[in-house]
Coordinates of C-alpha atoms in Angstrom, one line a residue:
Chain B
M273 CA -215.4 120.1 -151.9
S274 CA -213.8 119.9 -148.5
Q275 CA -213.0 123.1 -146.8
T276 CA -210.6 123.4 -143.9
V277 CA -212.1 125.1 -140.9
F278 CA -210.4 128.4 -140.1
A279 CA -209.2 127.9 -136.5
P280 CA -205.5 129.0 -136.1
W281 CA -206.1 129.3 -132.3
A282 CA -206.5 125.5 -132.1
D283 CA -203.1 124.9 -133.9
P284 CA -200.1 125.1 -131.5
D285 CA -197.7 125.7 -134.4
Q286 CA -199.4 129.0 -135.4
K287 CA -197.7 132.2 -134.3
P288 CA -200.1 134.9 -133.1
L289 CA -200.1 138.3 -134.9
I290 CA -200.8 140.0 -131.6
R291 CA -199.9 138.8 -128.2
F292 CA -200.8 140.5 -124.9
E293 CA -198.5 139.2 -122.1
N294 CA -199.8 140.1 -118.6
V295 CA -200.7 143.6 -119.7
T296 CA -201.9 145.9 -117.0
K297 CA -203.0 149.5 -117.7
K298 CA -203.8 151.9 -114.9
F299 CA -205.1 155.5 -115.1
G300 CA -204.0 156.9 -111.8
E301 CA -205.6 154.5 -109.3
F302 CA -208.1 153.1 -111.7
V303 CA -207.2 149.7 -113.2
A304 CA -208.5 149.7 -116.8
I305 CA -206.8 146.5 -117.9
D306 CA -206.0 143.9 -115.2
D307 CA -203.1 141.4 -116.0
L308 CA -204.5 140.4 -119.3
S309 CA -203.0 137.8 -121.7
L310 CA -204.5 137.2 -125.1
D311 CA -203.4 135.9 -128.6
I312 CA -205.0 137.1 -131.8
Y313 CA -204.1 135.3 -135.1
E314 CA -203.6 136.5 -138.6
Q315 CA -206.8 137.0 -140.7
E316 CA -209.0 136.7 -137.6
F317 CA -212.0 138.8 -137.2
F318 CA -211.7 139.2 -133.5
A319 CA -214.4 140.9 -131.4
L320 CA -213.9 142.6 -128.0
L321 CA -217.3 142.5 -126.3
G322 CA -218.4 144.0 -123.0
P323 CA -220.4 146.7 -121.3
S324 CA -219.0 150.3 -121.4
G325 CA -216.1 150.8 -119.0
C326 CA -214.9 147.1 -119.3
G327 CA -211.6 148.2 -120.8
K328 CA -212.3 147.1 -124.4
T329 CA -211.6 150.6 -125.8
T330 CA -208.4 150.9 -123.8
M331 CA -207.2 147.7 -125.3
M332 CA -207.8 149.1 -128.8
R333 CA -206.1 152.4 -128.0
M334 CA -203.1 150.5 -126.7
L335 CA -203.0 148.5 -130.0
A336 CA -203.2 151.7 -132.0
G337 CA -200.4 153.3 -129.9
F338 CA -202.5 156.1 -128.2
E339 CA -201.9 154.5 -124.8
N340 CA -199.0 152.5 -123.4
P341 CA -199.4 149.6 -121.0
T342 CA -198.4 150.3 -117.4
S343 CA -196.8 146.8 -117.2
G344 CA -196.6 143.7 -119.4
R345 CA -195.7 143.3 -123.0
M346 CA -197.6 143.7 -126.2
L347 CA -196.2 142.0 -129.3
L348 CA -197.2 142.6 -132.9
A349 CA -195.8 139.9 -135.2
G350 CA -193.2 139.1 -132.6
Q351 CA -192.0 142.7 -132.1
D352 CA -192.5 144.5 -128.8
I353 CA -194.6 147.6 -129.7
A354 CA -194.5 149.4 -126.4
G355 CA -193.4 153.0 -126.9
V356 CA -193.7 152.8 -130.7
P357 CA -195.8 155.9 -131.7
P358 CA -199.0 155.5 -133.6
N359 CA -197.6 156.9 -136.8
K360 CA -194.8 154.2 -136.9
R361 CA -197.2 151.2 -136.5
A362 CA -198.5 149.0 -139.2
V363 CA -201.9 149.3 -137.5
N364 CA -204.8 151.5 -138.6
M365 CA -207.9 152.4 -136.8
M366 CA -211.5 153.2 -137.8
F367 CA -212.8 155.6 -135.2
Q368 CA -216.2 155.5 -133.6
S369 CA -216.9 159.1 -134.7
Y370 CA -215.3 158.2 -138.0
A371 CA -213.0 161.2 -137.5
L372 CA -213.2 162.2 -141.2
F373 CA -211.2 165.4 -142.0
P374 CA -214.0 167.9 -142.6
H375 CA -212.0 170.2 -144.8
L376 CA -210.8 167.5 -147.2
S377 CA -212.7 165.7 -149.9
I378 CA -213.5 162.0 -149.7
W379 CA -210.7 161.4 -152.2
D380 CA -208.2 163.4 -150.1
N381 CA -209.4 161.7 -146.9
I382 CA -208.6 158.3 -148.3
A383 CA -205.3 159.4 -149.9
F384 CA -204.2 161.1 -146.6
G385 CA -202.3 158.1 -145.2
L386 CA -200.8 157.1 -148.6
R387 CA -199.4 160.6 -149.1
R388 CA -197.7 160.5 -145.7
D389 CA -195.6 157.6 -147.0
N390 CA -194.4 159.7 -150.0
K391 CA -195.6 157.1 -152.4
P392 CA -195.5 158.0 -156.2
K393 CA -198.5 159.8 -157.4
D394 CA -200.0 157.2 -159.8
E395 CA -199.6 154.5 -157.1
I396 CA -201.6 156.7 -154.7
N397 CA -204.2 157.3 -157.4
A398 CA -204.6 153.6 -158.2
R399 CA -204.9 152.7 -154.5
V400 CA -207.5 155.3 -153.8
E401 CA -209.6 154.3 -156.8
E402 CA -209.3 150.7 -155.6
M403 CA -210.6 151.7 -152.2
L404 CA -213.4 153.7 -153.6
K405 CA -214.5 150.8 -155.7
L406 CA -214.3 148.4 -152.8
T407 CA -216.6 150.6 -150.7
R408 CA -218.7 151.6 -153.6
L409 CA -218.0 155.3 -153.2
E410 CA -216.8 156.2 -156.7
K411 CA -219.6 158.7 -157.2
F412 CA -218.8 160.7 -154.0
A413 CA -215.0 161.1 -154.4
R414 CA -215.2 164.9 -154.9
R415 CA -217.6 165.5 -152.0
K416 CA -216.8 166.7 -148.6
P417 CA -217.7 164.5 -145.6
H418 CA -220.7 166.7 -144.6
Q419 CA -222.2 166.3 -148.0
I420 CA -222.8 162.6 -147.7
S421 CA -225.0 160.4 -145.5
G422 CA -224.0 158.6 -142.3
G423 CA -223.7 155.2 -144.0
Q424 CA -221.5 156.6 -146.7
R425 CA -219.3 158.3 -144.1
Q426 CA -218.9 155.0 -142.3
R427 CA -217.6 153.5 -145.6
V428 CA -215.2 156.4 -146.2
A429 CA -213.8 155.8 -142.7
L430 CA -213.3 152.1 -143.6
A431 CA -211.8 152.9 -146.9
R432 CA -209.4 155.4 -145.4
S433 CA -208.2 153.0 -142.7
L434 CA -207.8 150.2 -145.2
A435 CA -205.9 152.3 -147.8
K436 CA -202.5 151.7 -146.3
A437 CA -203.1 147.9 -146.2
P438 CA -202.4 147.6 -142.5
K439 CA -201.4 144.3 -140.9
L440 CA -204.1 145.0 -138.4
L441 CA -207.3 147.0 -138.6
L442 CA -209.0 148.2 -135.4
L443 CA -212.7 149.1 -135.5
D444 CA -214.1 151.1 -132.6
E445 CA -217.9 150.6 -132.5
P446 CA -217.9 150.9 -136.3
M447 CA -221.7 150.6 -136.6
G448 CA -222.7 152.5 -133.5
A449 CA -224.1 155.4 -135.4
L450 CA -226.1 153.4 -138.0
D451 CA -229.8 152.4 -137.8
K452 CA -230.6 148.8 -137.4
K453 CA -231.4 147.8 -141.0
L454 CA -228.3 149.6 -142.3
R455 CA -226.2 148.0 -139.6
Q456 CA -227.2 144.5 -140.6
D457 CA -226.3 145.1 -144.3
T458 CA -223.0 146.8 -143.2
Q459 CA -222.1 143.8 -141.0
F460 CA -222.1 141.5 -144.0
E461 CA -220.3 144.0 -146.1
L462 CA -217.6 144.3 -143.5
M463 CA -217.2 140.5 -143.4
D464 CA -216.9 140.4 -147.2
I465 CA -214.3 143.2 -147.2
Q466 CA -212.4 141.4 -144.4
E467 CA -212.4 138.2 -146.5
T468 CA -211.3 140.0 -149.7
T469 CA -208.4 141.9 -148.1
G470 CA -207.3 139.2 -145.7
T471 CA -206.6 141.8 -143.1
T472 CA -206.8 141.0 -139.4
F473 CA -209.7 142.8 -137.9
V474 CA -210.2 143.6 -134.2
I475 CA -213.6 145.1 -133.5
V476 CA -214.8 146.7 -130.3
T477 CA -218.5 146.5 -129.7
H478 CA -221.1 146.4 -126.9
D479 CA -223.7 144.9 -129.3
Q480 CA -223.6 141.1 -128.7
E481 CA -225.5 140.4 -131.9
E482 CA -223.0 142.3 -133.9
A483 CA -220.1 140.4 -132.3
M484 CA -221.8 137.1 -132.9
T485 CA -222.5 137.9 -136.6
V486 CA -219.1 139.2 -137.7
A487 CA -216.5 137.6 -135.5
S488 CA -214.4 134.4 -135.8
R489 CA -213.8 134.6 -132.1
V490 CA -215.3 136.7 -129.4
A491 CA -213.7 137.9 -126.1
V492 CA -216.2 138.8 -123.4
M493 CA -214.7 141.4 -121.1
D494 CA -215.7 142.7 -117.7
E495 CA -213.8 145.2 -115.4
G496 CA -210.5 145.0 -117.3
R497 CA -210.4 141.2 -117.5
I498 CA -211.3 138.7 -120.2
I499 CA -214.0 136.3 -118.9
Q500 CA -214.1 134.0 -122.0
V501 CA -212.6 133.8 -125.4
A502 CA -214.3 131.4 -127.8
T503 CA -216.1 131.1 -131.1
P504 CA -219.6 132.7 -131.2
A505 CA -221.2 129.2 -131.1
D506 CA -219.1 128.2 -128.0
I507 CA -219.8 131.5 -126.3
Y508 CA -223.5 130.9 -126.7
E509 CA -223.8 127.2 -126.2
A510 CA -221.0 126.7 -123.7
P511 CA -220.5 129.8 -121.6
N512 CA -218.0 129.4 -118.8
S513 CA -219.8 131.7 -116.3
I514 CA -223.1 133.2 -115.4
Y515 CA -221.7 136.6 -116.6
V516 CA -221.1 135.3 -120.1
A517 CA -224.3 133.3 -120.2
D518 CA -226.3 136.3 -119.1
F519 CA -224.5 138.9 -121.3
I520 CA -225.0 136.9 -124.5
G521 CA -228.7 136.3 -125.2
D522 CA -231.4 135.2 -122.8
V523 CA -230.9 132.6 -120.2
N524 CA -232.8 130.8 -117.4
L525 CA -230.7 130.1 -114.2
F526 CA -231.3 127.6 -111.5
N527 CA -229.1 127.9 -108.4
G528 CA -228.5 124.8 -106.4
T529 CA -226.1 122.1 -105.2
T530 CA -224.9 119.2 -107.4
S531 CA -224.5 115.5 -106.7
P532 CA -222.7 113.3 -109.2
E533 CA -224.7 110.5 -110.9
G534 CA -221.9 109.0 -112.9
D535 CA -221.2 109.2 -116.7
D536 CA -220.7 113.0 -116.5
R537 CA -224.3 113.3 -115.3
Y538 CA -225.2 115.4 -112.3
A539 CA -228.3 116.0 -110.3
V540 CA -229.0 119.7 -109.4
H541 CA -231.0 120.1 -106.3
W542 CA -232.5 123.5 -106.8
A543 CA -235.7 123.8 -104.7
E544 CA -237.3 121.9 -101.8
G545 CA -240.0 119.6 -102.9
H546 CA -239.0 119.6 -106.6
P547 CA -237.2 116.6 -108.2
P548 CA -233.6 117.5 -109.0
L549 CA -232.7 118.6 -112.6
I550 CA -230.5 116.2 -114.5
A551 CA -227.6 117.8 -116.5
T552 CA -224.4 116.6 -118.1
S553 CA -221.1 118.4 -117.7
A554 CA -217.6 117.8 -119.0
Q555 CA -216.3 119.8 -116.1
P556 CA -216.4 117.8 -112.9
F557 CA -218.5 118.9 -109.9
S558 CA -218.1 117.4 -106.4
D559 CA -220.9 116.3 -104.2
G560 CA -222.7 119.2 -102.6
Q561 CA -220.9 121.8 -104.6
S562 CA -223.0 124.9 -105.2
S563 CA -223.6 125.4 -108.9
H564 CA -225.8 127.2 -111.4
F565 CA -227.7 125.5 -114.2
A566 CA -228.1 127.7 -117.2
I567 CA -230.5 126.9 -120.1
R568 CA -231.5 129.0 -123.1
P569 CA -235.3 129.7 -123.6
E570 CA -235.3 128.0 -127.1
K571 CA -234.0 124.8 -125.6
I572 CA -237.1 124.4 -123.4
A573 CA -240.1 122.7 -124.9
I574 CA -243.6 123.8 -123.8
S575 CA -246.6 121.5 -124.0
T576 CA -250.1 121.0 -122.5
E577 CA -249.6 117.3 -121.9
R578 CA -246.9 115.8 -119.7
P579 CA -244.0 114.6 -121.9
T580 CA -242.7 111.2 -121.0
E581 CA -239.3 110.8 -122.7
T582 CA -237.3 113.8 -121.5
A583 CA -235.0 113.9 -118.5
N584 CA -236.3 117.1 -117.0
V585 CA -240.0 118.0 -116.6
L586 CA -241.4 121.0 -114.7
Q587 CA -245.0 122.1 -114.3
G588 CA -246.0 125.8 -114.3
K589 CA -248.6 128.4 -115.3
V590 CA -248.3 130.8 -118.3
L591 CA -247.9 134.3 -117.0
D592 CA -247.2 136.2 -120.2
I593 CA -246.8 135.6 -123.9
A594 CA -244.5 137.8 -126.0
Y595 CA -245.3 137.4 -129.6
L596 CA -242.4 138.6 -131.8
G597 CA -243.7 137.4 -135.2
N598 CA -241.1 134.7 -135.9
I599 CA -241.0 133.4 -132.3
S600 CA -243.1 133.5 -129.2
T601 CA -241.6 133.7 -125.7
Y602 CA -243.7 132.2 -122.9
H603 CA -243.1 133.4 -119.3
V604 CA -244.0 130.5 -117.1
A605 CA -244.3 130.7 -113.3
L606 CA -243.2 127.7 -111.4
P607 CA -244.8 126.8 -108.0
S608 CA -241.6 128.0 -106.4
G609 CA -242.3 131.4 -107.8
Q610 CA -239.4 131.4 -110.2
I611 CA -240.3 132.5 -113.7
I612 CA -238.9 130.5 -116.7
K613 CA -238.8 131.7 -120.2
A614 CA -239.5 129.2 -123.0
Q615 CA -239.4 130.0 -126.7
T616 CA -241.0 128.4 -129.7
A617 CA -240.7 129.2 -133.3
N618 CA -243.9 130.1 -135.1
T619 CA -243.4 127.8 -138.0
R620 CA -247.1 127.7 -139.1
R621 CA -248.9 130.8 -140.2
I622 CA -251.6 132.0 -137.8
S623 CA -251.9 128.6 -136.3
R624 CA -254.5 128.1 -133.6
R625 CA -252.7 128.9 -130.4
A626 CA -252.9 125.9 -128.2
I627 CA -251.5 127.7 -125.1
T628 CA -252.9 130.9 -123.6
W629 CA -252.6 132.9 -120.4
E630 CA -253.1 131.1 -117.1
D631 CA -252.9 127.7 -118.8
P632 CA -251.1 125.0 -116.8
V633 CA -248.2 123.8 -119.0
W634 CA -245.3 121.4 -118.9
L635 CA -241.8 122.5 -119.5
S636 CA -239.3 119.9 -120.6
W637 CA -235.7 119.5 -121.8
N638 CA -233.2 116.7 -121.9
A639 CA -230.0 116.3 -120.0
T640 CA -227.7 117.9 -122.6
A641 CA -229.8 121.0 -123.3
G642 CA -228.2 123.3 -120.7
V643 CA -224.8 123.9 -119.0
L644 CA -223.7 123.6 -115.4
L645 CA -221.6 126.5 -114.2
D646 CA -219.5 126.9 -111.1
R647 CA -219.4 130.8 -111.2
Chain W
M41 CA -244.1 192.7 -139.4
K42 CA -245.1 193.4 -135.9
R43 CA -245.4 197.0 -134.8
L44 CA -243.4 197.9 -131.8
S45 CA -245.1 199.5 -128.8
W46 CA -244.3 203.1 -127.9
F47 CA -242.4 202.0 -124.9
N48 CA -240.1 199.7 -127.0
V49 CA -239.6 202.5 -129.6
T50 CA -238.6 205.0 -126.9
S51 CA -236.1 202.6 -125.2
L52 CA -234.6 201.6 -128.5
T53 CA -234.2 205.3 -129.5
L54 CA -232.7 206.3 -126.2
G55 CA -230.3 203.3 -126.2
F56 CA -229.1 203.9 -129.7
A57 CA -228.8 207.6 -129.2
F58 CA -226.7 207.0 -126.2
L59 CA -224.4 204.8 -128.2
Y60 CA -224.2 206.6 -131.5
L61 CA -225.0 210.3 -131.0
P62 CA -221.4 211.3 -130.2
M63 CA -220.2 209.4 -133.3
V64 CA -222.8 210.9 -135.6
L65 CA -221.9 214.4 -134.4
L66 CA -218.3 213.7 -135.1
V67 CA -219.0 212.4 -138.6
I68 CA -221.2 215.5 -139.3
Y69 CA -218.6 218.0 -138.1
S70 CA -215.9 216.3 -140.1
F71 CA -217.7 217.7 -143.2
N72 CA -217.9 221.2 -141.6
A73 CA -216.5 224.0 -143.9
S74 CA -215.5 226.1 -140.9
K75 CA -212.2 225.8 -139.1
L76 CA -214.1 226.3 -135.8
V77 CA -215.2 222.9 -134.7
T78 CA -218.5 223.9 -133.0
V79 CA -219.8 226.4 -135.6
W80 CA -221.5 224.9 -138.7
A81 CA -220.6 226.7 -141.9
G82 CA -221.9 224.4 -144.6
F83 CA -220.8 221.1 -146.1
S84 CA -217.3 220.6 -147.4
P85 CA -214.9 217.7 -147.8
R86 CA -211.9 220.0 -147.5
W87 CA -210.6 218.6 -144.2
Y88 CA -210.2 215.2 -145.9
G89 CA -208.0 216.8 -148.5
E90 CA -205.9 218.6 -145.8
L91 CA -205.6 215.4 -143.9
M92 CA -203.9 213.7 -146.9
Q93 CA -201.4 216.5 -146.9
N94 CA -200.5 216.2 -143.2
E95 CA -197.2 214.4 -143.1
A96 CA -197.3 214.0 -139.3
F97 CA -200.6 212.2 -139.3
L98 CA -199.7 210.0 -142.2
D99 CA -196.4 209.0 -140.6
A100 CA -198.3 208.1 -137.4
A101 CA -200.8 206.1 -139.3
L102 CA -198.0 204.1 -141.0
V103 CA -196.3 203.4 -137.7
T104 CA -199.6 202.3 -136.2
L105 CA -200.3 199.9 -139.1
K106 CA -196.8 198.4 -138.9
V107 CA -197.0 197.9 -135.2
A108 CA -200.5 196.4 -135.4
V109 CA -199.6 193.9 -138.2
A110 CA -196.3 192.9 -136.5
S111 CA -197.7 192.6 -133.0
S112 CA -200.9 190.8 -133.9
T113 CA -199.0 188.3 -136.0
L114 CA -196.6 187.6 -133.2
A115 CA -199.4 187.5 -130.6
T116 CA -201.3 185.0 -132.8
I117 CA -198.4 182.7 -133.1
L118 CA -197.5 182.8 -129.4
G119 CA -201.2 182.8 -128.3
T120 CA -202.1 179.8 -130.4
M121 CA -199.1 177.9 -129.1
A122 CA -200.0 178.7 -125.5
A123 CA -203.6 177.7 -126.1
Y124 CA -202.5 174.4 -127.7
V125 CA -200.3 173.5 -124.8
L126 CA -202.9 174.4 -122.2
V127 CA -205.7 172.5 -123.8
R128 CA -203.7 169.5 -125.1
G129 CA -200.9 169.2 -122.7
G130 CA -202.8 167.1 -120.2
R131 CA -202.2 167.5 -116.5
F132 CA -198.6 168.6 -116.4
M133 CA -197.0 170.2 -113.4
G134 CA -198.1 173.8 -112.8
R135 CA -200.8 173.8 -115.5
T136 CA -203.3 175.8 -113.4
L137 CA -200.6 178.3 -112.6
F138 CA -199.7 178.7 -116.3
S139 CA -203.2 179.2 -117.5
G140 CA -203.8 181.7 -114.7
M141 CA -200.7 183.6 -115.6
I142 CA -201.7 183.7 -119.3
Y143 CA -205.1 185.2 -118.5
A144 CA -203.9 187.6 -115.9
P145 CA -203.0 190.4 -118.3
L146 CA -206.7 190.5 -119.3
V147 CA -207.6 192.1 -116.0
M148 CA -204.3 193.8 -115.3
P149 CA -204.6 197.7 -115.4
E150 CA -203.0 198.9 -118.6
V151 CA -201.1 201.6 -116.7
I152 CA -199.3 198.9 -114.7
T153 CA -198.6 196.8 -117.8
G154 CA -197.2 199.9 -119.5
L155 CA -195.1 201.0 -116.5
S156 CA -193.6 197.6 -115.9
L157 CA -192.7 197.2 -119.6
L158 CA -191.1 200.7 -119.5
L159 CA -189.0 199.7 -116.5
L160 CA -188.0 196.5 -118.3
F161 CA -186.9 198.3 -121.5
I162 CA -184.9 200.9 -119.5
G163 CA -183.4 198.1 -117.4
I164 CA -182.1 196.2 -120.4
G165 CA -181.1 199.3 -122.1
M166 CA -183.4 199.0 -125.1
D167 CA -184.0 202.1 -127.1
R168 CA -187.7 203.0 -127.2
G169 CA -189.2 202.8 -130.7
V170 CA -191.3 200.7 -133.0
L171 CA -189.8 197.5 -131.7
T172 CA -190.7 198.2 -128.1
I173 CA -194.3 199.0 -129.0
V174 CA -194.5 195.8 -131.0
L175 CA -193.2 193.8 -128.0
A176 CA -195.5 195.6 -125.6
H177 CA -198.6 195.0 -127.8
T178 CA -197.7 191.4 -128.3
T179 CA -197.5 190.9 -124.6
F180 CA -201.0 192.1 -123.8
S181 CA -202.9 191.0 -126.9
M182 CA -201.4 187.4 -126.8
C183 CA -203.7 186.5 -123.9
Y184 CA -206.8 187.5 -125.9
V185 CA -205.7 185.3 -128.8
S186 CA -205.1 182.5 -126.4
V187 CA -208.6 182.8 -125.0
V188 CA -210.2 182.7 -128.4
V189 CA -208.1 179.8 -129.7
S190 CA -208.4 177.7 -126.6
S191 CA -212.2 177.9 -126.5
R192 CA -212.2 176.6 -130.1
L193 CA -209.7 173.9 -129.3
M194 CA -211.8 172.6 -126.4
T195 CA -214.6 171.7 -128.8
F196 CA -212.2 170.3 -131.3
D197 CA -212.7 166.5 -131.8
R198 CA -209.4 165.1 -130.7
S199 CA -209.9 161.9 -132.7
L200 CA -209.3 163.9 -135.8
E201 CA -205.7 164.4 -134.7
E202 CA -205.4 160.8 -133.6
A203 CA -206.7 159.7 -137.0
A204 CA -203.9 161.8 -138.6
L205 CA -201.3 160.2 -136.4
D206 CA -202.7 156.8 -137.0
L207 CA -202.4 157.3 -140.7
G208 CA -198.8 158.0 -140.4
S209 CA -198.3 161.7 -139.9
S210 CA -195.9 163.2 -137.3
P211 CA -197.5 165.3 -134.6
W212 CA -196.3 168.5 -136.4
T213 CA -197.8 167.4 -139.8
A214 CA -201.0 166.5 -138.0
F215 CA -201.2 170.0 -136.6
R216 CA -200.3 171.6 -139.9
L217 CA -202.6 169.6 -142.1
I218 CA -205.6 168.9 -139.8
T219 CA -205.8 171.0 -136.7
L220 CA -204.7 174.4 -138.1
P221 CA -207.0 174.4 -141.1
I222 CA -210.0 173.5 -138.9
I223 CA -209.3 176.0 -136.2
A224 CA -208.2 178.7 -138.7
P225 CA -211.4 180.8 -138.2
A226 CA -210.6 181.1 -134.5
V227 CA -207.0 181.9 -135.2
I228 CA -208.0 184.6 -137.8
S229 CA -210.5 186.2 -135.4
G230 CA -207.8 186.1 -132.7
W231 CA -205.5 188.0 -135.1
L232 CA -208.2 190.5 -135.9
L233 CA -208.9 191.1 -132.2
A234 CA -205.2 191.6 -131.5
F235 CA -205.0 193.9 -134.5
T236 CA -207.8 196.2 -133.3
L237 CA -206.5 196.2 -129.8
S238 CA -203.1 197.3 -131.1
L239 CA -204.7 200.0 -133.4
D240 CA -206.5 201.9 -130.6
D241 CA -204.1 201.4 -127.7
L242 CA -203.1 204.7 -126.2
V243 CA -202.0 203.9 -122.6
I244 CA -199.3 201.2 -123.1
A245 CA -198.0 202.8 -126.3
S246 CA -197.5 206.1 -124.6
F247 CA -195.3 204.4 -122.0
V248 CA -193.1 202.6 -124.4
S249 CA -193.0 204.7 -127.5
G250 CA -190.0 206.8 -128.4
P251 CA -189.6 210.2 -130.2
S252 CA -189.4 208.6 -133.6
S253 CA -192.4 206.3 -133.1
T254 CA -195.6 208.1 -132.5
T255 CA -198.7 206.0 -133.1
L256 CA -202.0 207.4 -134.4
P257 CA -203.8 207.3 -131.0
I258 CA -200.9 209.2 -129.3
K259 CA -200.9 211.7 -132.2
I260 CA -204.6 212.3 -132.0
F261 CA -204.6 212.6 -128.2
S262 CA -201.7 215.1 -128.2
A263 CA -203.3 217.1 -131.0
V264 CA -206.7 217.3 -129.2
R265 CA -204.9 218.7 -126.1
L266 CA -204.1 221.7 -128.3
G267 CA -207.7 221.9 -129.4
V268 CA -210.0 219.8 -131.5
S269 CA -209.4 220.4 -135.2
P270 CA -211.7 219.4 -138.1
E271 CA -208.9 217.3 -139.4
I272 CA -209.1 215.1 -136.4
N273 CA -212.8 214.7 -137.0
A274 CA -212.1 213.6 -140.6
L275 CA -209.5 211.2 -139.4
S276 CA -211.8 209.7 -136.8
T277 CA -214.6 209.4 -139.4
L278 CA -212.2 207.4 -141.7
M279 CA -211.4 205.1 -138.8
I280 CA -215.0 204.5 -138.0
G281 CA -215.6 203.8 -141.7
I282 CA -212.8 201.2 -141.8
V283 CA -213.9 199.5 -138.7
T284 CA -217.5 199.3 -139.8
I285 CA -216.6 197.9 -143.2
G286 CA -214.4 195.3 -141.4
V287 CA -217.1 194.2 -139.1
I288 CA -219.7 193.9 -141.9
I289 CA -217.3 191.8 -144.0
A290 CA -216.5 189.5 -141.1
S291 CA -220.2 189.0 -140.3
L292 CA -221.1 188.4 -144.0
I293 CA -218.3 185.7 -144.3
S294 CA -219.5 183.9 -141.2
K295 CA -223.2 184.1 -142.3
R296 CA -222.3 182.8 -145.7
N297 CA -220.3 179.9 -144.2
S298 CA -223.2 178.8 -141.9
L299 CA -225.7 179.1 -144.8
R300 CA -223.5 177.0 -147.1
A301 CA -223.1 174.3 -144.4
Q302 CA -226.8 174.2 -144.0
N303 CA -227.5 173.9 -147.7
D304 CA -224.9 171.1 -148.0
A305 CA -226.5 169.2 -145.2
Q306 CA -229.9 169.5 -146.8
A307 CA -228.5 168.4 -150.2
A308 CA -226.9 165.4 -148.6
E309 CA -230.2 164.5 -146.9
R310 CA -232.0 164.7 -150.3
A311 CA -229.3 162.8 -152.2
T312 CA -229.5 159.8 -149.8
G313 CA -233.2 160.0 -149.1

């Protein structure tokens, strides 16, 4: 069975559900969002990722209608939504604190939005029951929010914000208050629910793992600007800057100057007395241009004997070994003093460790293993 | 139980004697059979019976109650509105001035408040009576309500209101269905505060009351100037009793609420393991 890949952003005929056009938001002198343009498509699970203070929450609050852009346009399904109050938008939000109404039962919390639309009673009842079933909360309908656990509260908040079947659901750090194990389960649950309902989700998070797990596309933000928008795989394997490469996962960086070698191949001169690193790059670099070569630890092979086939080989000494169970990370000091991280999967159980502290080792990778960055 | 040292016992006794001896004396003498206040002539509840016959006192009590209910209700509405604007209004022009002006009556001498209100009522040609007392009491108790309610609003999670707006309610509906029920305890205690302030106000009421509208404190004060009568002792004892019962009920309610919340939290912990 062939399945079409979900990628509306790659199709020029697709109309975006949300469009930010040169949106700027200032609080007094402080620029929270800086001339930002972005398209988000229907049924996407879109993640806004960045450190605190990068403007991701401001973007969400502008979508919900709690803030208005200082300049620029925001379109929802082609309609300019600037100045439309939150209660008149087909957008619902799940708050970081959940914001459950403490004096109302779970049932009444979920029914709150439906009642505001003056829907007939049996329609409201049916919808609430449906939401309770979707989030597996049937047993708790009559309880008050303080009589259930944190994970259940999170599901109530989700059910309440989904009850009105919004065009767009905003999730502000939805799993911030859950412990790690529960968070992982919830992530998959969230993806299931998103798929079942077909709602467009925009999630704000500072947890890169969470963004990678749930999202169809990730926008990495910094200081009110979007640095890169791409699928999780592209963000990880083809970051467009040191900032993105460093923010998502672990990375080794070599700073140097490039010289073209033809066929998209470049030599990176990174240290006196060392042979240059060979890397491929679709983006052109000129001769002598300063650049940064980024490579993930798991792309580097570590061995006690010098490999012959690979394009890049460096020698070093093992400084530290971090054993994490499934993988081990080796910290290897190069003669230049730089420390390189290399990772191997521990595929065999309690295998005799060939490499130990202070061992001289060879690090190697081929030309396509890393990326060449100009910023 | 730990035994208290003699020093602690002494200071406790002295402290409580200082606070309550006058009141205890008053209560005891209200049951005095003699008409002379300072001479004990045996136990008798007769002055309570006489009090119930005294039209003037009963009228004054009725006026006081009317004034207290009306002024505390008005003060609660206005004070809550003021608190809401000051806490939620953001940084509008003159906000600091407004909040200062709302809290100023807290420290304003009552004589001055009373006098200025009297001048105002004379100036606009308003006959002094129950209405003027209600207005005057509203003026000075409103700021107390505003203080109580705004301190509750400051700790109120704003995202609750935002969630209500987000789910499609107008700002007024959000206030009515979400904010008001949650801050209700603060609003109620603001009302109770305004009520008791109005009940025992003498100074302002004596400035703005008219011949037909004597409140209980004014009545008691003028009666005492002619000599303390056992009837007044009885009346005061009744007031002490009412206030005590009110305080006990209020503290029981708040204790039960916190206990219930605690039990619920524990039950939730157990249910989810």
